[in-house]
């Protein structure tokens, strides 16, 4: 990621500032000629920067590079590093619902469904998915049809779900915001495991 900042900096003989690094990384992500590996590294770097402040989240969310990244990732869901880092970024950015572009949610759903199907047991990916769904579910007027709620249900039904309270929180929040979602759950073995895991994880919905 540091090399990414240096290579995009206007003056490669000096160490770039944090602001230079942010802008150069966003330019890289918006550039169609940038390699997939560079985009994956850039997404991870922006995710870390976005966690510093609400201002950082807003600045990144409002840049065209985020849409370019999400659209690229939706076309390369087989690239796990790109997918995981993109989900890391959007799960962080979506914390600030005043600046996050909600029109991207449909694209992110496609990424989640494609990536989870190929990597159902990756704890980082699952945590980012649950974080994103929690954040978007809390937005007034959120459309449940464009949220990957079935993926969250599957995550919560995995054997290791009870060890990660974030999984249970995501399901509990989705269920409280969209009660009709529970009506779709059947009495299958998967649904039974989900309920057992929720009981084991001591779920609390956080404001």
Coordinates of N, CA and C in Angstrom, one line a residue:
X1 N 0.8 -1.2 0.0 CA 0.0 0.0 0.0 C 0.9 1.3 0.0
X2 N 2.0 1.2 0.7 CA 2.9 2.4 0.7 C 3.4 2.6 -0.7
X3 N 3.8 1.5 -1.4 CA 4.3 1.6 -2.7 C 3.3 2.3 -3.6
X4 N 2.0 1.9 -3.4 CA 0.9 2.5 -4.2 C 0.9 4.0 -4.0
X5 N 1.1 4.5 -2.8 CA 1.1 5.9 -2.6 C 2.3 6.6 -3.3
X6 N 3.5 6.0 -3.1 CA 4.7 6.5 -3.8 C 4.5 6.5 -5.3
X7 N 4.0 5.5 -5.9 CA 4.0 5.4 -7.3 C 3.0 6.4 -7.9
X8 N 2.0 6.8 -7.1 CA 1.0 7.7 -7.6 C 1.3 9.1 -7.3
X9 N 2.2 9.3 -6.4 CA 2.6 10.7 -6.0 C 3.2 11.5 -7.1
X10 N 2.9 12.8 -7.1 CA 3.5 13.6 -8.1 C 5.0 13.8 -7.9
X11 N 5.5 13.6 -6.6 CA 6.9 13.8 -6.4 C 7.3 12.5 -5.6
X12 N 7.9 11.6 -6.4 CA 8.2 10.3 -5.8 C 9.5 10.3 -5.0
X13 N 10.2 11.4 -4.9 CA 11.4 11.5 -4.1 C 11.1 11.9 -2.7
X14 N 9.9 12.2 -2.4 CA 9.5 12.6 -1.0 C 8.4 11.7 -0.5
X15 N 8.4 11.4 0.8 CA 7.4 10.5 1.3 C 6.1 11.3 1.3
X16 N 5.0 10.7 0.7 CA 3.7 11.4 0.5 C 3.1 11.6 1.9
X17 N 2.3 12.7 2.0 CA 1.6 13.0 3.2 C 0.3 12.1 3.2
X18 N -0.4 12.1 4.3 CA -1.6 11.3 4.4 C -2.6 11.8 3.3
X19 N -2.7 13.1 3.2 CA -3.7 13.6 2.2 C -3.3 13.2 0.8
X20 N -1.9 13.3 0.5 CA -1.5 12.9 -0.9 C -1.8 11.4 -1.1
X21 N -1.6 10.6 -0.1 CA -1.8 9.2 -0.2 C -3.3 8.9 -0.4
X22 N -4.2 9.6 0.2 CA -5.6 9.4 0.1 C -6.0 9.7 -1.4
X23 N -5.6 10.9 -1.8 CA -6.0 11.3 -3.2 C -5.4 10.4 -4.3
X24 N -4.1 10.0 -4.1 CA -3.5 9.2 -5.1 C -4.1 7.8 -5.2
X25 N -4.5 7.3 -4.0 CA -5.1 6.0 -4.0 C -6.5 6.0 -4.6
X26 N -7.2 7.1 -4.4 CA -8.5 7.2 -5.0 C -8.4 7.3 -6.5
X27 N -7.4 8.0 -7.0 CA -7.1 8.1 -8.4 C -6.8 6.8 -9.0
X28 N -6.0 6.0 -8.3 CA -5.7 4.6 -8.8 C -7.0 3.8 -8.9
X29 N -7.8 3.9 -7.9 CA -9.1 3.1 -8.0 C -10.0 3.5 -9.1
X30 N -10.0 4.8 -9.4 CA -10.9 5.3 -10.5 C -10.3 5.0 -11.8
X31 N -9.0 4.8 -12.0 CA -8.4 4.6 -13.2 C -8.7 3.1 -13.8
X32 N -9.3 3.0 -14.9 CA -9.7 1.7 -15.5 C -8.4 0.9 -15.8
X33 N -7.3 1.6 -16.0 CA -6.0 0.9 -16.4 C -5.3 0.3 -15.2
X34 N -5.7 0.7 -14.0 CA -5.0 0.1 -12.8 C -5.3 -1.4 -12.7
X35 N -4.3 -2.1 -12.3 CA -4.4 -3.6 -12.2 C -5.3 -4.0 -11.1
X36 N -5.8 -5.2 -11.1 CA -6.7 -5.7 -10.1 C -6.0 -5.7 -8.7
X37 N -4.7 -6.1 -8.8 CA -3.9 -6.2 -7.6 C -3.8 -4.8 -6.9
X38 N -3.6 -3.8 -7.8 CA -3.5 -2.4 -7.2 C -4.8 -2.0 -6.6
X39 N -5.9 -2.3 -7.3 CA -7.2 -2.0 -6.7 C -7.4 -2.7 -5.4
X40 N -7.0 -3.9 -5.3 CA -7.2 -4.6 -4.0 C -6.4 -4.0 -2.9
X41 N -5.2 -3.6 -3.2 CA -4.3 -2.9 -2.2 C -4.9 -1.5 -1.9
X42 N -5.4 -0.8 -2.9 CA -6.0 0.5 -2.7 C -7.2 0.4 -1.8
X43 N -8.0 -0.6 -2.0 CA -9.3 -0.7 -1.2 C -8.9 -0.9 0.2
X44 N -7.9 -1.7 0.5 CA -7.5 -2.0 1.9 C -7.0 -0.8 2.5
X45 N -6.2 0.0 1.8 CA -5.6 1.2 2.4 C -6.7 2.2 2.7
X46 N -7.7 2.4 1.8 CA -8.8 3.3 2.0 C -9.6 2.9 3.2
X47 N -9.8 1.6 3.3 CA -10.6 1.1 4.5 C -9.9 1.5 5.8
X48 N -8.6 1.4 5.9 CA -7.9 1.8 7.1 C -8.1 3.3 7.3
X49 N -7.9 4.0 6.3 CA -8.0 5.5 6.4 C -9.4 5.9 6.8
X50 N -10.4 5.2 6.2 CA -11.8 5.6 6.5 C -12.2 5.4 8.0
X51 N -11.4 4.5 8.7 CA -11.8 4.2 10.0 C -11.3 5.3 11.0
X52 N -10.5 6.3 10.5 CA -9.9 7.3 11.3 C -10.9 8.3 11.8
X53 N -11.9 8.7 10.9 CA -12.9 9.7 11.3 C -14.1 9.7 10.3
X54 N -15.1 10.4 10.8 CA -16.3 10.5 9.9 C -16.0 11.3 8.7
X55 N -15.1 12.3 8.9 CA -14.7 13.2 7.8 C -14.0 12.3 6.7
X56 N -13.2 11.4 7.1 CA -12.5 10.5 6.2 C -13.5 9.7 5.4
X57 N -14.4 9.1 6.1 CA -15.5 8.3 5.5 C -16.2 9.1 4.5
X58 N -16.6 10.3 4.8 CA -17.4 11.2 3.9 C -16.6 11.5 2.7
X59 N -15.3 11.9 2.9 CA -14.5 12.2 1.7 C -14.3 11.1 0.7
X60 N -14.1 9.9 1.3 CA -13.9 8.7 0.4 C -15.2 8.3 -0.3
X61 N -16.3 8.3 0.5 CA -17.6 7.9 0.0 C -18.1 8.8 -1.2
X62 N -17.8 10.1 -1.1 CA -18.2 11.0 -2.1 C -17.4 11.0 -3.4
X63 N -16.3 10.2 -3.4 CA -15.4 10.2 -4.5 C -15.8 9.1 -5.5
X64 N -15.7 9.4 -6.8 CA -16.1 8.4 -7.8 C -15.4 7.1 -7.8
X65 N -14.2 7.1 -7.1 CA -13.4 5.9 -7.0 C -14.2 4.7 -6.4
X66 N -15.0 5.0 -5.4 CA -15.7 4.0 -4.7 C -16.7 3.2 -5.6
X67 N -17.4 4.0 -6.4 CA -18.3 3.3 -7.4 C -17.5 2.5 -8.4
X68 N -16.4 3.1 -8.9 CA -15.5 2.4 -9.8 C -15.0 1.1 -9.2
X69 N -14.6 1.1 -8.0 CA -14.1 -0.1 -7.3 C -15.2 -1.1 -7.1
X70 N -16.4 -0.7 -6.7 CA -17.5 -1.7 -6.5 C -17.9 -2.3 -7.8
X71 N -18.0 -1.5 -8.8 CA -18.4 -2.1 -10.1 C -17.3 -3.1 -10.7
X72 N -16.0 -2.7 -10.5 CA -15.0 -3.6 -10.9 C -15.0 -4.9 -10.1
X73 N -15.2 -4.8 -8.8 CA -15.3 -6.0 -7.9 C -16.4 -6.9 -8.3
X74 N -17.6 -6.3 -8.6 CA -18.8 -7.1 -9.0 C -18.5 -7.9 -10.2
X75 N -17.5 -7.5 -11.0 CA -17.2 -8.2 -12.3 C -16.0 -9.2 -12.0
X76 N -15.5 -9.2 -10.8 CA -14.3 -10.1 -10.5 C -14.5 -10.7 -9.1
X77 N -15.7 -11.3 -8.9 CA -15.9 -11.9 -7.6 C -15.1 -13.1 -7.4
X78 N -14.4 -13.6 -8.4 CA -13.5 -14.8 -8.2 C -12.2 -14.4 -7.6
X79 N -11.9 -13.1 -7.6 CA -10.7 -12.6 -7.0 C -10.9 -12.3 -5.5
X80 N -10.5 -13.2 -4.7 CA -10.9 -13.1 -3.3 C -10.3 -11.9 -2.6
X81 N -9.0 -11.6 -2.9 CA -8.4 -10.5 -2.2 C -9.1 -9.2 -2.5
X82 N -9.5 -9.0 -3.8 CA -10.2 -7.8 -4.2 C -11.5 -7.8 -3.5
X83 N -12.2 -8.9 -3.4 CA -13.6 -8.9 -2.8 C -13.5 -8.6 -1.3
X84 N -12.6 -9.3 -0.6 CA -12.4 -9.1 0.8 C -12.1 -7.6 1.2
X85 N -11.2 -7.0 0.4 CA -10.8 -5.7 0.7 C -11.9 -4.7 0.4
X86 N -12.6 -4.9 -0.7 CA -13.7 -4.1 -1.1 C -14.8 -4.1 0.0
X87 N -15.1 -5.3 0.5 CA -16.1 -5.5 1.6 C -15.6 -4.8 2.9
X88 N -14.3 -4.9 3.1 CA -13.7 -4.2 4.3 C -14.0 -2.7 4.1
X89 N -13.8 -2.2 2.9 CA -14.0 -0.7 2.7 C -15.5 -0.3 2.8
X90 N -16.4 -1.0 2.2 CA -17.8 -0.6 2.2 C -18.4 -0.9 3.6
X91 N -17.9 -1.8 4.3 CA -18.5 -2.0 5.7 C -18.1 -0.9 6.6
X92 N -16.9 -0.3 6.3 CA -16.5 0.9 7.1 C -17.2 2.1 6.6
X93 N -17.3 2.3 5.3 CA -17.9 3.6 4.8 C -19.4 3.6 5.2
X94 N -20.1 2.5 5.2 CA -21.5 2.5 5.4 C -21.9 2.8 6.8
X95 N -20.9 2.9 7.7 CA -21.2 3.3 9.1 C -21.8 4.7 9.0
X96 N -21.3 5.6 8.1 CA -21.8 6.9 7.9 C -22.9 6.9 6.9
X97 N -24.1 6.8 7.2 CA -25.2 6.7 6.2 C -25.5 8.0 5.6
X98 N -24.9 9.1 6.1 CA -25.2 10.4 5.5 C -24.4 10.7 4.2
X99 N -23.3 9.9 4.1 CA -22.5 10.1 2.9 C -22.4 8.9 2.0
X100 N -22.7 7.7 2.6 CA -22.6 6.5 1.8 C -23.6 6.5 0.6
X101 N -23.2 6.1 -0.5 CA -24.1 6.0 -1.7 C -24.9 4.8 -1.7
X102 N -26.2 4.9 -1.3 CA -27.0 3.8 -1.2 C -27.4 3.1 -2.5
X103 N -27.1 3.8 -3.6 CA -27.4 3.2 -4.9 C -26.4 2.1 -5.2
X104 N -25.3 2.0 -4.4 CA -24.3 0.9 -4.6 C -24.7 -0.4 -3.9
X105 N -25.8 -0.4 -3.1 CA -26.1 -1.6 -2.3 C -26.4 -2.8 -3.2
X106 N -27.1 -2.6 -4.3 CA -27.4 -3.7 -5.2 C -26.2 -4.3 -5.7
X107 N -25.2 -3.5 -6.1 CA -23.9 -4.1 -6.6 C -23.2 -4.8 -5.4
X108 N -23.2 -4.3 -4.2 CA -22.6 -4.9 -3.1 C -23.2 -6.3 -2.8
X109 N -24.6 -6.3 -2.9 CA -25.3 -7.6 -2.7 C -24.8 -8.6 -3.7
X110 N -24.6 -8.2 -5.0 CA -24.1 -9.2 -6.0 C -22.7 -9.7 -5.6
X111 N -21.9 -8.8 -5.1 CA -20.5 -9.2 -4.6 C -20.6 -10.2 -3.5
X112 N -21.4 -9.9 -2.5 CA -21.6 -10.7 -1.3 C -22.1 -12.1 -1.7
X113 N -23.1 -12.2 -2.5 CA -23.7 -13.5 -2.9 C -22.7 -14.3 -3.7
X114 N -21.9 -13.7 -4.6 CA -21.0 -14.4 -5.4 C -19.8 -14.8 -4.5
X115 N -19.3 -14.0 -3.7 CA -18.1 -14.3 -2.9 C -18.4 -15.2 -1.8
X116 N -19.5 -15.1 -1.1 CA -19.8 -16.0 0.0 C -20.0 -17.4 -0.5
X117 N -20.6 -17.6 -1.7 CA -20.8 -18.9 -2.2 C -19.5 -19.7 -2.4
X118 N -18.4 -18.9 -2.8 CA -17.1 -19.5 -3.0 C -16.3 -19.6 -1.7
X119 N -16.6 -18.7 -0.8 CA -15.8 -18.6 0.5 C -16.6 -18.5 1.7
X120 N -17.4 -19.5 2.0 CA -18.4 -19.4 3.1 C -17.8 -19.4 4.5
X121 N -16.6 -19.8 4.6 CA -16.0 -20.0 6.0 C -14.9 -19.0 6.3
X122 N -14.8 -17.9 5.5 CA -13.7 -16.9 5.8 C -14.2 -16.0 6.9
X123 N -13.6 -15.9 8.1 CA -14.2 -15.1 9.1 C -14.1 -13.6 8.9
X124 N -13.1 -13.1 8.2 CA -13.0 -11.7 7.9 C -14.1 -11.3 6.9
X125 N -14.3 -12.0 5.8 CA -15.3 -11.7 4.9 C -16.7 -11.7 5.5
X126 N -16.9 -12.7 6.3 CA -18.2 -12.8 7.0 C -18.5 -11.7 8.0
X127 N -17.4 -11.3 8.6 CA -17.6 -10.1 9.6 C -17.9 -8.8 8.8
X128 N -17.2 -8.6 7.6 CA -17.5 -7.5 6.8 C -18.9 -7.5 6.3
X129 N -19.3 -8.7 5.8 CA -20.7 -8.8 5.3 C -21.7 -8.4 6.4
X130 N -21.5 -9.0 7.6 CA -22.5 -8.7 8.7 C -22.4 -7.2 9.1
X131 N -21.2 -6.6 9.1 CA -21.1 -5.2 9.4 C -21.8 -4.4 8.4
X132 N -21.7 -4.7 7.1 CA -22.3 -3.9 6.1 C -23.8 -4.0 6.2
X133 N -24.3 -5.2 6.4 CA -25.8 -5.4 6.5 C -26.4 -4.7 7.7
X134 N -25.6 -4.8 8.8 CA -26.1 -4.0 10.0 C -26.2 -2.6 9.7
X135 N -25.2 -2.0 9.1 CA -25.2 -0.5 8.8 C -26.4 -0.2 7.9
X136 N -26.5 -0.9 6.8 CA -27.6 -0.6 5.8 C -29.0 -0.8 6.4
X137 N -29.1 -1.9 7.2 CA -30.4 -2.2 7.8 C -30.9 -1.1 8.7
X138 N -30.0 -0.3 9.2 CA -30.3 0.8 10.2 C -30.8 2.1 9.4
X139 N -30.6 2.1 8.1 CA -30.9 3.3 7.4 C -32.5 3.4 7.1
X140 N -33.0 4.5 7.4 CA -34.5 4.6 7.2 C -34.8 4.4 5.8
X141 N -35.9 3.6 5.5 CA -36.3 3.4 4.2 C -35.5 2.4 3.4
X142 N -34.6 1.7 4.1 CA -33.8 0.6 3.4 C -34.7 -0.4 2.8
X143 N -34.3 -0.9 1.6 CA -35.1 -1.9 0.9 C -34.6 -3.3 1.2
X144 N -35.4 -4.1 1.9 CA -34.9 -5.4 2.3 C -34.6 -6.3 1.1
X145 N -35.2 -6.0 0.0 CA -35.0 -6.8 -1.2 C -33.6 -6.7 -1.8
X146 N -32.9 -5.7 -1.5 CA -31.6 -5.5 -2.0 C -30.5 -5.8 -1.0
X147 N -30.9 -6.4 0.2 CA -30.0 -6.8 1.2 C -29.8 -8.3 1.1
X148 N -28.6 -8.8 1.3 CA -28.3 -10.2 1.2 C -28.7 -10.9 2.6
X149 N -29.9 -10.9 2.9 CA -30.3 -11.4 4.3 C -30.2 -12.9 4.4
X150 N -30.4 -13.6 3.3 CA -30.2 -15.0 3.3 C -28.8 -15.4 3.6
X151 N -27.8 -14.6 3.1 CA -26.4 -14.9 3.4 C -26.1 -14.7 4.9
X152 N -26.7 -13.7 5.5 CA -26.5 -13.5 6.9 C -27.1 -14.6 7.7
X153 N -28.2 -15.2 7.3 CA -28.8 -16.3 7.9 C -27.9 -17.5 7.8
X154 N -27.3 -17.7 6.7 CA -26.4 -18.8 6.5 C -25.1 -18.7 7.3
X155 N -24.6 -17.4 7.4 CA -23.4 -17.2 8.2 C -23.7 -17.5 9.7
X156 N -24.9 -17.1 10.2 CA -25.3 -17.3 11.6 C -25.6 -18.8 11.9
X157 N -25.7 -19.6 10.8 CA -26.0 -21.0 11.1 C -24.8 -21.9 11.0
X158 N -23.6 -21.3 10.7 CA -22.4 -22.0 10.7 C -21.9 -22.4 12.1
X159 N -21.1 -23.5 12.2 CA -20.7 -24.0 13.6 C -20.0 -23.0 14.4
X160 N -19.2 -22.0 13.8 CA -18.4 -21.1 14.5 C -19.2 -19.8 14.8
X161 N -20.4 -19.7 14.4 CA -21.2 -18.4 14.6 C -21.3 -18.0 16.0
X162 N -21.5 -18.9 16.9 CA -21.7 -18.5 18.3 C -20.5 -17.8 18.9
X163 N -19.3 -18.0 18.3 CA -18.1 -17.4 18.9 C -17.9 -16.0 18.4
X164 N -18.8 -15.5 17.5 CA -18.6 -14.1 17.0 C -20.0 -13.4 17.1
X165 N -20.1 -12.6 18.2 CA -21.4 -11.9 18.4 C -21.8 -11.0 17.3
X166 N -20.9 -10.6 16.5 CA -21.2 -9.7 15.3 C -22.2 -10.4 14.4
X167 N -22.0 -11.7 14.2 CA -22.9 -12.4 13.3 C -24.4 -12.4 13.9
X168 N -24.5 -12.6 15.2 CA -25.8 -12.7 15.8 C -26.4 -11.3 15.8
X169 N -25.6 -10.2 16.0 CA -26.2 -8.9 16.0 C -26.8 -8.5 14.7
X170 N -26.1 -9.0 13.6 CA -26.5 -8.7 12.2 C -27.9 -9.3 12.0
X171 N -28.0 -10.6 12.4 CA -29.3 -11.3 12.2 C -30.4 -10.7 13.0
X172 N -30.1 -10.4 14.3 CA -31.1 -9.8 15.2 C -31.5 -8.4 14.7
X173 N -30.6 -7.6 14.2 CA -31.0 -6.3 13.7 C -31.9 -6.4 12.4
X174 N -31.5 -7.3 11.5 CA -32.3 -7.6 10.3 C -33.7 -8.0 10.7
X175 N -33.7 -9.0 11.6 CA -35.0 -9.5 12.0 C -35.9 -8.4 12.7
X176 N -35.3 -7.5 13.4 CA -36.1 -6.5 14.1 C -36.5 -5.4 13.1
X177 N -35.7 -5.1 12.1 CA -36.0 -4.1 11.1 C -37.0 -4.6 10.1
X178 N -36.8 -5.9 9.7 CA -37.7 -6.5 8.7 C -38.3 -7.8 9.2
X179 N -39.4 -7.7 10.0 CA -40.0 -8.9 10.5 C -40.4 -9.9 9.5
X180 N -40.7 -9.5 8.3 CA -41.1 -10.4 7.2 C -40.0 -11.4 6.8
X181 N -38.8 -11.0 7.2 CA -37.6 -11.9 6.9 C -37.8 -13.2 7.7
X182 N -38.2 -13.1 8.9 CA -38.3 -14.3 9.7 C -39.4 -15.2 9.2
X183 N -40.4 -14.6 8.5 CA -41.5 -15.5 8.0 C -41.0 -16.4 6.9
X184 N -39.8 -16.0 6.3 CA -39.3 -16.8 5.2 C -38.4 -17.9 5.6
X185 N -38.1 -17.9 6.9 CA -37.2 -19.0 7.5 C -38.0 -20.2 7.7
X186 N -37.5 -21.3 7.3 CA -38.2 -22.6 7.5 C -37.7 -23.3 8.7
X187 N -38.3 -24.5 9.0 CA -37.9 -25.3 10.1 C -36.9 -26.3 9.7
X188 N -36.0 -25.9 8.9 CA -34.9 -26.8 8.4 C -33.8 -27.0 9.4
X189 N -32.9 -27.9 9.2 CA -31.8 -28.1 10.1 C -31.0 -26.8 10.2
X190 N -30.8 -26.1 9.1 CA -30.1 -24.8 9.0 C -30.7 -23.8 10.0
X191 N -32.0 -23.7 9.9 CA -32.8 -22.7 10.7 C -32.6 -23.1 12.2
X192 N -32.6 -24.4 12.5 CA -32.5 -24.8 13.9 C -31.1 -24.5 14.4
X193 N -30.1 -24.7 13.6 CA -28.7 -24.3 14.0 C -28.6 -22.8 14.2
X194 N -29.2 -22.1 13.4 CA -29.2 -20.6 13.5 C -29.7 -20.2 14.9
X195 N -30.9 -20.8 15.2 CA -31.5 -20.4 16.5 C -30.6 -20.8 17.7
X196 N -30.0 -22.0 17.6 CA -29.1 -22.5 18.6 C -27.9 -21.6 18.8
X197 N -27.4 -21.1 17.7 CA -26.2 -20.2 17.7 C -26.6 -18.9 18.3
X198 N -27.7 -18.4 18.0 CA -28.2 -17.1 18.5 C -28.3 -17.2 20.1
X199 N -28.8 -18.3 20.5 CA -29.0 -18.5 22.0 C -27.6 -18.6 22.7
X200 N -26.7 -19.2 22.0 CA -25.3 -19.4 22.6 C -24.5 -18.1 22.6
X201 N -24.8 -17.2 21.6 CA -23.9 -16.0 21.4 C -24.3 -14.8 22.3
X202 N -25.4 -14.9 23.1 CA -25.8 -13.8 23.9 C -26.0 -12.5 23.1
X203 N -26.8 -12.5 22.1 CA -26.9 -11.4 21.2 C -27.5 -10.2 21.8
X204 N -26.9 -9.0 21.5 CA -27.5 -7.7 21.9 C -27.5 -6.8 20.7
X205 N -28.6 -6.2 20.4 CA -28.6 -5.3 19.3 C -28.1 -3.9 19.8
X206 N -27.1 -3.4 19.2 CA -26.4 -2.2 19.6 C -27.0 -1.0 18.8
X207 N -27.2 0.1 19.5 CA -27.6 1.3 18.8 C -26.5 1.9 18.0

